[in-house]
Each structure stands twice: as C-alpha cells, then as structure tokens.
Coordinates of C-alpha atoms and ligand atoms in Angstrom, one line a residue:
M1 CA -21.7 -13.8 -15.1
N2 CA -20.7 -10.4 -16.2
Y3 CA -16.9 -9.9 -16.9
G4 CA -16.4 -13.7 -16.6
F5 CA -16.0 -14.1 -12.9
D6 CA -18.6 -16.9 -12.4
D7 CA -15.9 -19.4 -11.7
L8 CA -14.2 -17.3 -9.0
V9 CA -17.5 -16.5 -7.3
D10 CA -18.5 -20.2 -7.3
Q11 CA -15.1 -21.3 -6.1
L12 CA -15.1 -19.0 -3.2
G13 CA -18.8 -19.8 -2.4
L14 CA -19.7 -16.2 -2.8
R15 CA -23.2 -16.5 -4.1
R16 CA -24.5 -16.1 -0.6
Y17 CA -23.2 -12.6 -0.5
L18 CA -26.3 -11.2 -2.0
R19 CA -26.0 -7.5 -1.8
W20 CA -22.6 -7.4 -3.3
G21 CA -23.2 -10.5 -5.5
R22 CA -26.3 -9.0 -7.0
R23 CA -24.5 -5.8 -8.0
L24 CA -21.8 -7.9 -9.6
L25 CA -24.0 -10.5 -11.2
F26 CA -26.8 -8.5 -12.7
W27 CA -24.9 -5.5 -13.8
K28 CA -25.9 -4.7 -17.4
R29 CA -23.2 -6.1 -19.7
T30 CA -21.6 -3.3 -21.6
E31 CA -19.0 -5.1 -23.7
P32 CA -18.8 -8.5 -25.2
E33 CA -16.9 -10.7 -22.7
I34 CA -14.8 -12.3 -25.3
K35 CA -12.9 -9.1 -26.0
L36 CA -12.0 -8.3 -22.4
T37 CA -8.6 -9.0 -21.0
R38 CA -8.2 -10.1 -17.3
A39 CA -7.0 -6.6 -16.3
K40 CA -10.0 -4.9 -18.0
R41 CA -12.5 -7.4 -16.4
I42 CA -11.0 -6.5 -13.0
R43 CA -11.3 -2.8 -13.7
L44 CA -14.9 -3.0 -15.0
A45 CA -16.0 -5.2 -12.1
L46 CA -14.5 -2.8 -9.6
E47 CA -16.2 0.2 -11.4
S48 CA -19.6 -1.5 -11.2
L49 CA -19.2 -2.4 -7.5
G50 CA -19.1 1.2 -6.5
V51 CA -17.1 3.9 -4.7
T52 CA -15.2 1.7 -2.1
F53 CA -14.1 -0.8 -4.7
I54 CA -13.0 1.9 -7.1
K55 CA -11.0 3.6 -4.4
F56 CA -9.6 0.2 -3.5
G57 CA -8.5 -0.3 -7.2
Q58 CA -6.8 3.1 -7.1
V59 CA -4.9 2.1 -4.0
V60 CA -3.9 -1.2 -5.5
S61 CA -2.7 0.6 -8.6
T62 CA -0.1 2.2 -6.4
R63 CA 1.5 -1.2 -5.7
P64 CA 3.3 -2.3 -8.9
D65 CA 5.7 -4.2 -6.6
L66 CA 2.8 -6.6 -5.8
V67 CA 0.3 -6.6 -8.7
P68 CA 1.0 -7.4 -12.3
R69 CA 1.9 -4.5 -14.6
D70 CA -1.1 -5.0 -17.0
V71 CA -3.5 -4.8 -14.0
V72 CA -1.8 -1.7 -12.6
A73 CA -2.0 0.0 -16.0
E74 CA -5.8 -0.8 -16.2
L75 CA -6.5 0.2 -12.6
E76 CA -4.9 3.6 -13.2
K77 CA -7.8 4.3 -15.6
L78 CA -10.4 3.7 -12.8
Q79 CA -12.9 6.6 -12.9
E80 CA -15.4 7.5 -10.4
R81 CA -18.8 8.5 -11.9
V82 CA -20.6 9.4 -8.8
P83 CA -23.9 11.3 -8.8
S84 CA -24.2 14.5 -6.7
F85 CA -26.6 14.6 -3.8
P86 CA -29.2 17.3 -3.4
G87 CA -28.1 20.8 -2.2
E88 CA -30.8 20.7 0.6
I89 CA -29.1 17.6 2.1
A90 CA -25.7 19.4 2.0
I91 CA -27.2 22.4 3.7
A92 CA -28.8 20.2 6.4
I93 CA -25.4 18.5 7.0
I94 CA -23.6 21.8 7.2
E95 CA -26.2 23.2 9.7
R96 CA -25.9 20.1 11.8
E97 CA -22.2 20.1 11.9
L98 CA -21.6 23.8 12.4
G99 CA -24.7 24.3 14.6
E100 CA -25.9 27.5 12.8
P101 CA -28.3 28.3 10.0
I102 CA -26.7 28.5 6.6
D103 CA -27.5 32.3 6.2
K104 CA -25.7 33.0 9.4
L105 CA -22.7 31.0 8.4
Y106 CA -22.2 32.3 4.8
A107 CA -23.3 35.5 3.1
E108 CA -24.1 33.3 0.0
F109 CA -24.3 29.6 -0.5
D110 CA -24.9 27.9 -3.9
P111 CA -27.0 24.7 -3.4
A112 CA -25.9 23.4 -6.8
P113 CA -22.6 21.5 -6.3
L114 CA -19.5 22.8 -8.1
A115 CA -18.1 19.2 -8.1
A116 CA -19.0 15.8 -6.8
G117 CA -16.2 13.5 -5.5
S118 CA -16.5 9.9 -4.2
L119 CA -16.4 10.9 -0.5
G120 CA -17.9 14.4 -0.7
Q121 CA -19.1 17.2 -2.8
V122 CA -18.0 20.9 -3.2
H123 CA -20.2 23.9 -3.1
K124 CA -19.4 27.5 -3.8
A125 CA -20.1 30.1 -1.0
R126 CA -19.1 33.6 0.0
H127 CA -17.8 34.8 3.3
H128 CA -19.5 37.7 5.1
D129 CA -16.3 39.7 4.3
G130 CA -16.9 39.0 0.6
T131 CA -14.1 36.3 0.2
P132 CA -15.2 33.6 -2.3
L133 CA -15.2 30.2 -0.5
V134 CA -15.7 26.5 -1.3
V135 CA -17.5 24.2 1.2
K136 CA -16.6 20.5 1.0
V137 CA -19.4 18.3 2.5
K138 CA -19.0 14.6 3.2
R139 CA -21.5 12.4 1.6
P140 CA -24.4 11.3 3.9
D141 CA -24.0 7.7 5.0
I142 CA -20.6 7.2 3.3
D143 CA -19.0 6.0 6.5
R144 CA -21.5 3.2 6.9
V145 CA -21.3 2.1 3.2
I146 CA -17.5 2.0 3.4
E147 CA -17.5 0.0 6.6
Q148 CA -19.8 -2.6 5.1
D149 CA -17.8 -2.8 1.9
L150 CA -14.5 -3.0 3.9
S151 CA -15.8 -6.0 5.9
L152 CA -16.8 -7.8 2.7
M153 CA -13.5 -7.0 1.1
H154 CA -11.7 -8.4 4.2
E155 CA -13.7 -11.6 4.0
L156 CA -13.1 -11.9 0.2
A157 CA -9.3 -11.3 0.7
T158 CA -9.1 -13.9 3.5
M159 CA -11.0 -16.4 1.2
I160 CA -8.8 -15.7 -1.7
E161 CA -5.7 -16.4 0.4
R162 CA -7.1 -19.6 1.7
H163 CA -8.4 -21.0 -1.5
F164 CA -5.7 -19.7 -3.9
P165 CA -2.2 -20.2 -2.3
D166 CA -0.6 -18.6 -5.3
A167 CA -2.4 -15.3 -4.6
E168 CA -0.4 -15.0 -1.4
V169 CA 2.3 -13.2 -3.2
F170 CA -0.1 -10.3 -4.0
D171 CA -0.8 -10.2 -0.2
P172 CA -4.6 -9.6 -0.6
V173 CA -5.2 -9.2 3.1
G174 CA -2.3 -6.8 3.4
L175 CA -3.6 -4.8 0.5
V176 CA -7.1 -4.5 2.1
N177 CA -5.5 -3.4 5.3
Q178 CA -3.5 -0.8 3.6
F179 CA -6.6 0.4 1.8
S180 CA -8.6 0.4 5.0
R181 CA -6.0 2.7 6.7
T182 CA -5.9 5.0 3.6
I183 CA -9.7 5.4 3.3
H184 CA -10.2 5.9 7.0
R185 CA -7.7 8.8 6.8
E186 CA -9.4 10.2 3.8
L187 CA -12.8 10.0 5.5
Q188 CA -11.5 12.2 8.3
F189 CA -12.1 15.7 6.9
S190 CA -10.6 17.2 9.9
R191 CA -7.3 15.5 9.0
E192 CA -7.5 16.9 5.5
A193 CA -8.2 20.4 6.9
R194 CA -5.1 20.0 9.3
S195 CA -2.8 18.8 6.4
T196 CA -4.0 21.8 4.2
D197 CA -3.2 24.1 7.1
E198 CA 0.3 22.5 7.6
F199 CA 1.2 23.0 3.9
Y200 CA -0.2 26.6 4.1
R201 CA 2.2 27.2 6.9
L202 CA 5.2 25.4 5.3
F203 CA 4.8 27.4 2.0
Q204 CA 3.8 30.8 3.5
D205 CA 7.1 32.3 2.4
D206 CA 7.3 30.6 -0.9
A207 CA 5.6 32.6 -3.7
T208 CA 5.7 29.7 -6.2
L209 CA 3.0 27.6 -4.3
Y210 CA -0.3 28.9 -3.1
V211 CA -2.2 26.8 -0.5
P212 CA -5.9 27.5 0.0
K213 CA -6.6 29.1 3.4
I214 CA -8.8 27.0 5.7
Y215 CA -11.5 28.8 7.7
S216 CA -11.3 26.8 10.9
D217 CA -14.5 28.4 12.5
M218 CA -16.4 27.0 9.6
T219 CA -14.6 23.6 9.5
Q220 CA -15.9 20.9 11.7
G221 CA -16.7 17.2 11.5
D222 CA -17.9 16.4 7.9
I223 CA -17.4 20.0 6.6
I224 CA -14.3 21.9 5.3
T225 CA -14.6 25.5 4.4
M226 CA -11.7 27.0 2.5
E227 CA -10.8 29.8 0.2
F228 CA -12.1 29.4 -3.4
I229 CA -9.2 29.2 -5.9
D230 CA -9.7 30.9 -9.1
G231 CA -7.2 29.5 -11.5
Y232 CA -6.8 27.3 -14.6
R233 CA -6.2 23.7 -14.8
I234 CA -2.6 22.9 -15.4
D235 CA -3.4 21.0 -18.6
D236 CA -5.4 23.9 -20.1
E237 CA -2.8 24.6 -22.9
Q238 CA -4.7 27.6 -24.2
E239 CA -4.9 29.5 -21.0
L240 CA -1.2 28.7 -20.2
Q241 CA -0.2 30.7 -23.2
N242 CA -1.7 33.9 -21.7
L243 CA 0.5 33.7 -18.5
P244 CA 3.3 36.1 -17.7
I245 CA 5.6 33.1 -17.4
S246 CA 6.3 30.2 -19.8
A247 CA 4.8 26.8 -19.5
H248 CA 8.3 25.5 -19.0
E249 CA 8.7 27.7 -15.9
V250 CA 5.3 26.7 -14.6
A251 CA 6.3 23.0 -14.9
A252 CA 9.7 23.6 -13.4
N253 CA 8.1 25.4 -10.4
G254 CA 5.8 22.4 -9.9
A255 CA 8.7 20.0 -9.9
R256 CA 10.8 22.2 -7.5
I257 CA 7.8 22.6 -5.1
F258 CA 7.4 18.8 -5.0
M259 CA 11.1 18.1 -4.4
K260 CA 11.1 20.7 -1.7
M261 CA 8.1 18.9 0.0
V262 CA 9.9 15.6 -0.2
F263 CA 13.5 16.5 0.6
E264 CA 13.1 19.5 2.8
F265 CA 9.9 18.9 4.8
G266 CA 9.6 15.2 4.5
V267 CA 5.8 15.5 3.8
F268 CA 4.3 15.6 0.3
H269 CA 1.1 15.9 -1.6
A270 CA 0.6 12.2 -2.7
D271 CA -1.9 12.9 -5.5
P272 CA -0.4 15.5 -7.8
H273 CA -2.6 14.7 -10.8
P274 CA -3.6 17.5 -13.2
G275 CA -7.0 18.1 -11.6
N276 CA -5.4 18.9 -8.3
F277 CA -3.2 21.7 -9.8
R278 CA -4.4 25.3 -10.4
V279 CA -2.4 27.9 -12.2
L280 CA -3.1 31.3 -10.9
H281 CA -3.1 34.4 -13.1
D282 CA 0.5 35.4 -12.1
G283 CA 1.7 32.0 -13.2
S284 CA 2.2 30.7 -9.6
L285 CA 0.8 27.2 -8.8
C286 CA -1.8 26.1 -6.3
L287 CA -2.4 22.6 -5.1
I288 CA -5.8 21.6 -3.8
D289 CA -7.0 18.4 -2.1
Y290 CA -4.6 17.4 0.7
G291 CA -6.6 14.3 1.5
M292 CA -3.7 12.0 0.6
I293 CA -0.4 13.0 2.2
G294 CA 2.8 11.0 2.1
V295 CA 5.4 11.2 4.9
L296 CA 9.0 10.4 4.2
E297 CA 11.1 9.6 7.4
E298 CA 14.8 10.8 7.3
E299 CA 16.0 7.2 7.1
R300 CA 13.9 6.4 4.1
R301 CA 14.8 9.6 2.4
D302 CA 18.5 8.7 2.8
L303 CA 17.8 5.3 1.2
L304 CA 16.2 7.0 -1.7
V305 CA 19.2 9.3 -2.1
D306 CA 21.5 6.3 -2.0
L307 CA 19.4 4.6 -4.6
L308 CA 19.6 7.5 -7.0
L309 CA 23.3 8.2 -6.3
N310 CA 24.3 4.5 -6.8
V311 CA 22.5 4.4 -10.1
A312 CA 24.5 7.4 -11.2
K313 CA 27.7 6.0 -9.8
Q314 CA 26.9 2.5 -11.4
D315 CA 27.7 0.8 -8.0
T316 CA 25.9 -2.6 -8.1
N317 CA 27.1 -3.8 -4.7
K318 CA 25.9 -0.7 -2.9
L319 CA 22.7 -0.9 -4.8
V320 CA 22.1 -4.5 -3.7
E321 CA 22.5 -3.2 0.0
V322 CA 20.1 -0.4 -0.7
V323 CA 17.5 -2.7 -2.2
L324 CA 17.8 -5.1 0.8
N325 CA 17.4 -2.2 3.2
I326 CA 14.5 -0.5 1.4
G327 CA 12.3 -3.7 1.0
K328 CA 11.1 -6.6 2.9
A329 CA 11.5 -10.0 1.1
K330 CA 8.7 -12.4 1.0
R331 CA 11.1 -15.3 0.6
A332 CA 14.9 -15.8 0.6
V333 CA 16.4 -13.6 -2.0
D334 CA 18.8 -15.0 -4.6
H335 CA 21.6 -12.5 -4.2
Q336 CA 23.4 -13.5 -7.3
L337 CA 20.3 -13.1 -9.5
L338 CA 19.4 -9.8 -7.7
R339 CA 22.9 -8.5 -8.4
A340 CA 22.7 -9.5 -12.1
D341 CA 19.3 -7.8 -12.5
L342 CA 20.5 -4.7 -10.8
R343 CA 23.6 -4.6 -13.0
D344 CA 21.4 -4.8 -16.1
F345 CA 19.2 -2.1 -14.6
I346 CA 22.0 0.4 -13.9
G347 CA 23.6 -0.5 -17.3
N348 CA 20.6 1.3 -18.9
Y349 CA 21.7 4.5 -17.2
Y350 CA 25.4 4.3 -18.0
G351 CA 27.0 7.6 -18.8
I352 CA 23.7 9.5 -18.2
P353 CA 24.1 12.3 -15.5
L354 CA 21.6 12.3 -12.7
D355 CA 19.9 15.5 -13.9
Q356 CA 19.1 13.8 -17.2
I357 CA 17.6 10.5 -16.0
S358 CA 14.0 9.9 -16.6
V359 CA 13.0 9.5 -12.9
G360 CA 9.6 7.9 -13.7
K361 CA 11.0 5.3 -16.0
M362 CA 13.9 4.5 -13.7
L363 CA 11.7 4.1 -10.7
T364 CA 9.3 1.9 -12.6
D365 CA 12.2 -0.4 -13.7
F366 CA 13.4 -0.5 -10.1
I367 CA 10.0 -1.5 -8.8
N368 CA 9.8 -4.2 -11.5
I369 CA 13.0 -5.7 -10.1
L370 CA 11.6 -5.6 -6.6
A371 CA 8.5 -7.4 -7.9
I372 CA 10.5 -10.1 -9.7
H373 CA 12.4 -10.8 -6.5
R374 CA 9.3 -10.7 -4.4
I375 CA 10.7 -7.8 -2.3
R376 CA 8.0 -5.6 -0.9
C377 CA 8.5 -1.9 -0.9
P378 CA 7.3 0.3 2.1
V379 CA 4.0 2.0 1.4
D380 CA 5.5 5.5 1.9
I381 CA 8.1 4.9 -0.8
M382 CA 5.6 3.4 -3.1
L383 CA 3.4 6.5 -2.6
L384 CA 6.3 8.8 -3.3
I385 CA 7.4 6.8 -6.4
R386 CA 3.8 6.9 -7.8
A387 CA 3.5 10.6 -7.0
M388 CA 6.9 11.3 -8.8
I389 CA 5.7 9.3 -11.8
T390 CA 2.4 11.2 -11.9
L391 CA 4.2 14.6 -11.6
E392 CA 6.6 13.7 -14.4
G393 CA 3.6 12.9 -16.6
V394 CA 2.0 16.3 -15.8
A395 CA 5.3 18.2 -16.4
S396 CA 6.1 16.4 -19.6
R397 CA 2.6 17.2 -20.9
I398 CA 3.0 21.0 -20.7
A399 CA 6.9 21.2 -21.0
P400 CA 8.1 18.1 -23.0
E401 CA 11.7 19.3 -22.8
L402 CA 11.7 19.6 -19.0
N403 CA 13.3 16.8 -16.9
I404 CA 12.1 16.8 -13.3
A405 CA 15.4 15.2 -12.3
Q406 CA 17.0 18.6 -12.8
E407 CA 15.0 19.9 -9.8
M408 CA 15.9 16.8 -7.8
E409 CA 19.6 16.7 -8.4
P410 CA 20.6 19.6 -6.1
Y411 CA 18.8 18.0 -3.2
I412 CA 20.4 14.6 -3.8
Y413 CA 23.9 16.0 -3.8
K414 CA 23.2 18.4 -0.9
L415 CA 21.7 15.6 1.3
S416 CA 24.5 13.3 0.4
S417 CA 27.3 15.8 1.3
E418 CA 25.4 16.8 4.5
R419 CA 25.5 13.2 5.6
Y420 CA 29.3 13.0 5.1
H421 CA 29.9 16.4 6.6
P422 CA 32.2 16.1 9.7
R423 CA 29.4 17.6 11.8
A424 CA 26.9 15.0 10.7
I425 CA 29.4 12.2 11.3
A426 CA 30.3 13.6 14.7
S427 CA 26.5 13.8 15.5
R428 CA 26.0 10.2 14.4
I429 CA 29.1 9.1 16.5
W430 CA 27.7 11.1 19.4
S431 CA 24.3 9.5 19.2
E432 CA 25.8 6.0 18.9
A433 CA 28.1 6.7 21.8
C434 CA 25.1 7.8 23.9
S435 CA 23.3 4.5 23.1
F436 CA 26.4 2.6 23.9
S437 CA 27.0 4.4 27.2
K438 CA 23.4 3.6 28.2
V439 CA 24.1 0.0 27.5
M440 CA 27.3 0.2 29.5
H441 CA 25.5 2.0 32.3
D442 CA 22.9 -0.7 32.7
L443 CA 25.3 -3.6 32.1
P444 CA 26.7 -4.1 35.6
E445 CA 23.3 -4.1 37.2
Q446 CA 21.9 -6.6 34.7
V447 CA 25.0 -8.8 35.0
G448 CA 24.8 -8.6 38.8
R449 CA 21.0 -9.5 38.7
T450 CA 21.7 -12.5 36.4
L451 CA 24.6 -13.8 38.5
G452 CA 22.5 -13.4 41.6
K453 CA 19.8 -15.6 40.1
L454 CA 22.4 -18.1 39.0
A455 CA 23.8 -18.3 42.6
D456 CA 20.3 -18.7 44.1
D457 CA 19.5 -21.5 41.5
E458 CA 16.7 -19.3 40.2
L459 CA 18.0 -18.8 36.6
Q460 CA 15.5 -20.2 34.1
I461 CA 16.4 -20.5 30.5
H462 CA 13.4 -21.0 28.2
L463 CA 14.4 -22.7 25.0
D464 CA 12.0 -22.9 22.1
H465 CA 13.2 -25.4 19.5
K466 CA 11.6 -24.9 16.1
G467 CA 10.1 -28.1 14.8
I468 CA 10.4 -30.0 18.1
D469 CA 6.6 -30.6 18.1
H470 CA 6.9 -32.3 14.8
L471 CA 9.8 -34.4 16.1
T472 CA 7.7 -35.5 19.1
T473 CA 4.8 -36.5 16.9
E474 CA 7.1 -38.4 14.6
M475 CA 8.6 -40.2 17.6
D476 CA 5.2 -41.1 18.9
R477 CA 4.3 -42.4 15.5
S478 CA 7.4 -44.6 15.2
G479 CA 6.9 -45.9 18.7
N480 CA 3.3 -46.9 17.9
R481 CA 4.5 -48.6 14.7
L482 CA 7.2 -50.5 16.5
A483 CA 4.7 -51.6 19.2
I484 CA 2.2 -52.7 16.6
G485 CA 5.0 -54.5 14.7
M486 CA 6.1 -56.3 17.9
V487 CA 2.5 -57.4 18.8
M488 CA 1.8 -58.4 15.3
S489 CA 4.9 -60.6 15.0
S490 CA 4.2 -62.2 18.5
L491 CA 0.7 -63.0 17.3
I492 CA 2.0 -64.6 14.1
L493 CA 4.5 -66.6 16.1
A494 CA 2.0 -67.6 18.7
S495 CA -0.5 -68.8 16.1
A496 CA 2.2 -70.8 14.3
I497 CA 3.3 -72.4 17.6
T498 CA -0.3 -73.1 18.6
L499 CA -1.1 -74.6 15.2
S500 CA 2.0 -76.9 15.3
S501 CA 1.4 -78.1 18.9
D502 CA -2.3 -78.9 18.6
T503 CA -4.1 -79.0 15.1
R504 CA -7.5 -78.8 16.9
L505 CA -6.8 -75.2 17.7
V506 CA -6.8 -74.4 13.9
Y507 CA -10.1 -72.3 14.4
I508 CA -8.3 -70.0 16.8
S509 CA -4.9 -69.8 15.3
I510 CA -5.9 -69.3 11.6
P511 CA -8.0 -66.2 12.3
I512 CA -5.3 -64.8 14.6
F513 CA -2.7 -65.4 11.9
M514 CA -4.8 -63.8 9.2
M515 CA -5.6 -60.8 11.4
S516 CA -1.9 -60.3 12.2
S517 CA -1.0 -60.6 8.5
L518 CA -3.6 -58.0 7.6
L519 CA -2.3 -55.7 10.3
G520 CA 1.2 -56.3 8.9
I521 CA 0.1 -55.3 5.4
W522 CA -1.7 -52.2 6.8
L523 CA 1.6 -51.3 8.7
I524 CA 3.7 -51.7 5.5
Y525 CA 1.2 -49.7 3.5
G526 CA 1.3 -46.9 6.1
V527 CA 5.1 -46.8 6.0
F528 CA 5.1 -46.8 2.2
R529 CA 2.6 -43.9 2.1
S530 CA 4.7 -41.8 4.5
G531 CA 7.5 -42.2 1.9
R532 CA 10.0 -43.2 4.6
L533 CA 10.6 -46.8 3.7
Ligands
ATP1 N1 -10.3 25.4 -2.9 C1 -10.9 25.2 -4.1 N2 -11.1 26.1 -5.0 C2 -11.7 25.8 -6.1 N3 -12.2 24.7 -6.5 C3 -12.0 23.6 -5.6 C4 -11.4 23.8 -4.3 N4 -11.4 22.7 -3.7 C5 -12.0 21.8 -4.5 N5 -12.4 22.3 -5.7 C6 -13.1 21.7 -6.8 O1 -13.8 20.6 -6.3 C7 -13.2 19.4 -6.9 C8 -13.2 18.2 -5.9 O2 -12.4 18.6 -4.9 P1 -11.5 17.6 -4.1 O3 -10.6 16.9 -5.1 O4 -10.9 18.2 -2.9 O5 -12.6 16.5 -3.7 P2 -12.5 14.9 -3.4 O6 -13.8 14.6 -2.7 O7 -11.2 14.7 -2.7 O8 -12.5 14.3 -4.7 P3 -12.1 12.8 -5.0 O9 -12.8 12.0 -3.9 O10 -12.6 12.6 -6.4 O11 -10.6 12.7 -4.8 C9 -11.9 19.8 -7.4 O12 -11.5 19.0 -8.5 C10 -12.1 21.3 -7.8 O13 -12.7 21.3 -9.1

C-alpha cells in the first residue's frame, strides 16, 4: 500500500472502510517508499486523505507533549492544496445566506476568488460607499464532509487505542476530541466574525495593530464580509525596506502586540504565521484570520509567569511545583528524576537575563521534559507556546537581532509584582476569608442535620472499597477449589475403603479413583497456572 501502511490497515481491519480506504490505498505513489521515514509517511498519508485529515495533522503538530518530535516537525509542513470552487456557487451561497441579490448587497463583486482556504474562499468586493471589501464564503458541503471524516477518525482512534496499548500515551481519542472541538469552532464563521470584532474593539486605541472592520449587516451564517486590507506580507523583505520604520521596529511591534494580547487581555491570535500578518504603508501591522483564538485564564497566566521567573531565578524546587500545577500526569511522576531534568534544563539558562532568553527554544525544551515524564499540558498553554514559537520565527526572519523576550519581560515583572502587592494579597485573603465564612455559615446547619440523622438511626455511610470485587471473586474461587479438593479426597478415600473391603467392587472403585485423581491433577494444574502455589 502507498506509504507502507498496509500492515496497520490490516491489523485494524480497516479494509472495509471503502471510501476512506480507497483514497488511501489507490493514491498515486509519488515517492519511492523505501526513502520515506515514518514521520514523512504520516504526513503524506494525511495530505492525500484531504482537508479534515490535513487540519487534524496541523492540530496534532501543536501537541509536542504527546507526539514524537520528528512527527511534529513533519506535520508542521502540512500544506493544503485545495481547489477553489466556482464563483457562481459562491454567489448563490451569499444570496441564500444574506437573502438579497448580489448587486444589491455589493456595488462590485469579483467572482474569481482572491484566495482559497480549506474551509472557505475569499472574494474581493466593493461596498456601495466605495470601501474595498473581502467576502469569505464557506465551502459548500464542508460541514457534512467534516462530520463524516470526524466519525471515521473517532472510530480509527478507538481502534488504535484498543489494538495498540502502547499508543495510549499519545491519547488518540483525546486528540480527535480536541481536533473536533477546534474544527467545529473554525466552522462557525459567526464565531470568527465575533472574535475579529472583539480584537477590533480591544485595539481600537492602539495605532500599532489594525484589525479589519467586520460589516455585520453583510455577515451571516456561512458568510463574513470585512474590510479589504491592502498591505504587504510581513516576509516581503523588499517591500519592508520602503517603509517609514525599520524592519526591526515592525518585528518589535508584532511581539509587543502579541504580549499585550496574552498578558493584558488574556485572549490571543493563535495562528500568527507570516501569511496572517499584513504590513500597512505607514509600517503598522494588521492581523487577519481570527478563526483560531486562544484564551489564557488568569490562573494559567500566573503559572506561565512563575515558569519564566523561576527559570531566570534558577529555582528548581519552585519549578517542580509549577510543572506539577501546569500539567496532568498520565502516570505517577518520579519526582527525583523530574527535579534532575529540570535542574539540567534551567542550567542551560544560567546567568542569562530573562530578556535575552530564546523563548521558543526554552519552551520547546520545557515541553520535551513534560513529554518525557508523560505530563500533559493544557490545550490553551500548548496553543500559546506554539503561537510564541511561530511568532519568534516570524520576528527572527525579518529582524534577526530582535529577541521577543524583551517585549515579554516587562509584563512578567509587572504581573509578578502585582501579585505580591499588598492590595492583591489583601484581596486574595479577603476572597479566601469569604469562602471560609461561607463554610462556617453553613457548618452548624450541616452538623445539626448529620447529628439528627445519627440520633434517628438514619445515617447511612456508603463505602466503596477499591478492589473488593476482585477479592470476592478470589474468595469464591478459593472456596470452590477447597470444596472440589474435599470431594476429591473423600472419593479417593471412599474408593480405597470400598476396594479393600470387597474386591468385587473393583469395577466401581477403580473408575472413581481414576476420576478423582484426574480431578486432583486438574486442580493442581489450575493452582500452578494461577501462579499462587
Ligand atoms: N481582510 C482581508 N483583506 C485582504 N485579504 C484577505 C483578508 N482576509 C483574507 N484575505 C486573504 O485571503 C486569504 C485566506 O484568508 P483566511 O486565512 O482568513 O482564510 P481561511 O479559510 O482561514 O484559510 P485557511 O483555512 O487556509 O486557514 C488570506 O491569506 C489573504 O490572502
């Protein structure tokens, strides 16, 4: 089979999944199988399986805490080569969703797509007031295709978990569930429109980031209408030279904007790749495509601050605490080994101030430690780490001497000092005192109720003893063995007594003797097999 997955397909009994199997089995071979590594085979197979699987691969590539590094590196290269759909279909969808003829909706509409993505395609248009617009139209039938593929993926993940116990550490079903949530969110264009609107509002007073304006009267269901952004791609080196500000300033602004989203607002653009940045003619930046948004709760943000501070302070003990608070361990953690690994990890940053640390490298090393100790990182933090690594890559491409940690450092120290400010401490004490007073308020009534039940003989305590079922089964089994043993020895004795008292009874006593002996051998064999001799 193409990409060498025949064994996997056969082991899982997948040949019956014809639609999906046919795509995988009869795809035209492009490269000799022998040269392909496991990671590359996985990438090529996903690419040939279509949009949903490509998107799945992209989501999996955000989980280096679960998936091996070589596979993550390969999955990051996944590219969607999706054909566009005819402009007439796009127009029909727009008219159906917005309920008016296209000429009435827009002064101009270009039926030739400007760009085609996996979930939708983008057309240029013009507002009746002359403003250039883009209209994003969801692909026809994409919801149905994705639902079908998702259910296949779910079955496949369940089978993999059942047939390959070793694969459990990658949490295949959990990955499919995470992917399902992500893709369902991306499929809701109304959600993307709302997120774009939210960022528009948040950055209204910040001249360094421009967010396209959403035209809500022309945004509905499978359609988003927004302002057309006329700018350069951030990796267009030639155009960057013609700007009124330096490339270094552009990159520093990008990093500052991102840190502001994370540390001030707690919501961030989770896909800051070069294609989603536009540089406007005055040098300010614009971010498009708010389909994937990360949310960082205050508690998680504080953990991230603690992580970075303790690396800078070289405090291994605190770092162990942070790690155990951030992640969920799949199995018991070897604290000594974890401490040793974290000591080695922070040793690499000895004497390096926080603003000079390579955030991307540091976070990648940190995730590797989590992976080694089978500690799962929450999805939001993984999304943030991945976005920071992407951003660092973009920034270093246009301004190699820039370190995005310089833009992060002020937030880290500000948040840390805010947490230990007397007002913050007083507020924490107050909130804990409130919870405590609630407990104290409810306590007399609860104690009274419990004592009342005790006095009326109505108090029931339900005890669940872990492993008690197993113990009962074992006791049943031992009892049965004992009973069989007793019957067996009585039969042997009885046959011996019968034989010695009357030799004519040999035809009865010999078979009984032999039957009891066989029963005895079977019993001994059973005890041997159970390993509890
Ligand atoms: N407001 C805009 N102004 C100008 N061009 C835009 C705008 N929005 C989108 N585009 C163009 O359309 C392309 C696709 O847009 P977008 O990334 O939002 O689509 P997508 O369906 O999310 O893509 P994918 O599924 O590949 O992530 C962009 O790369 C950009 O070239």
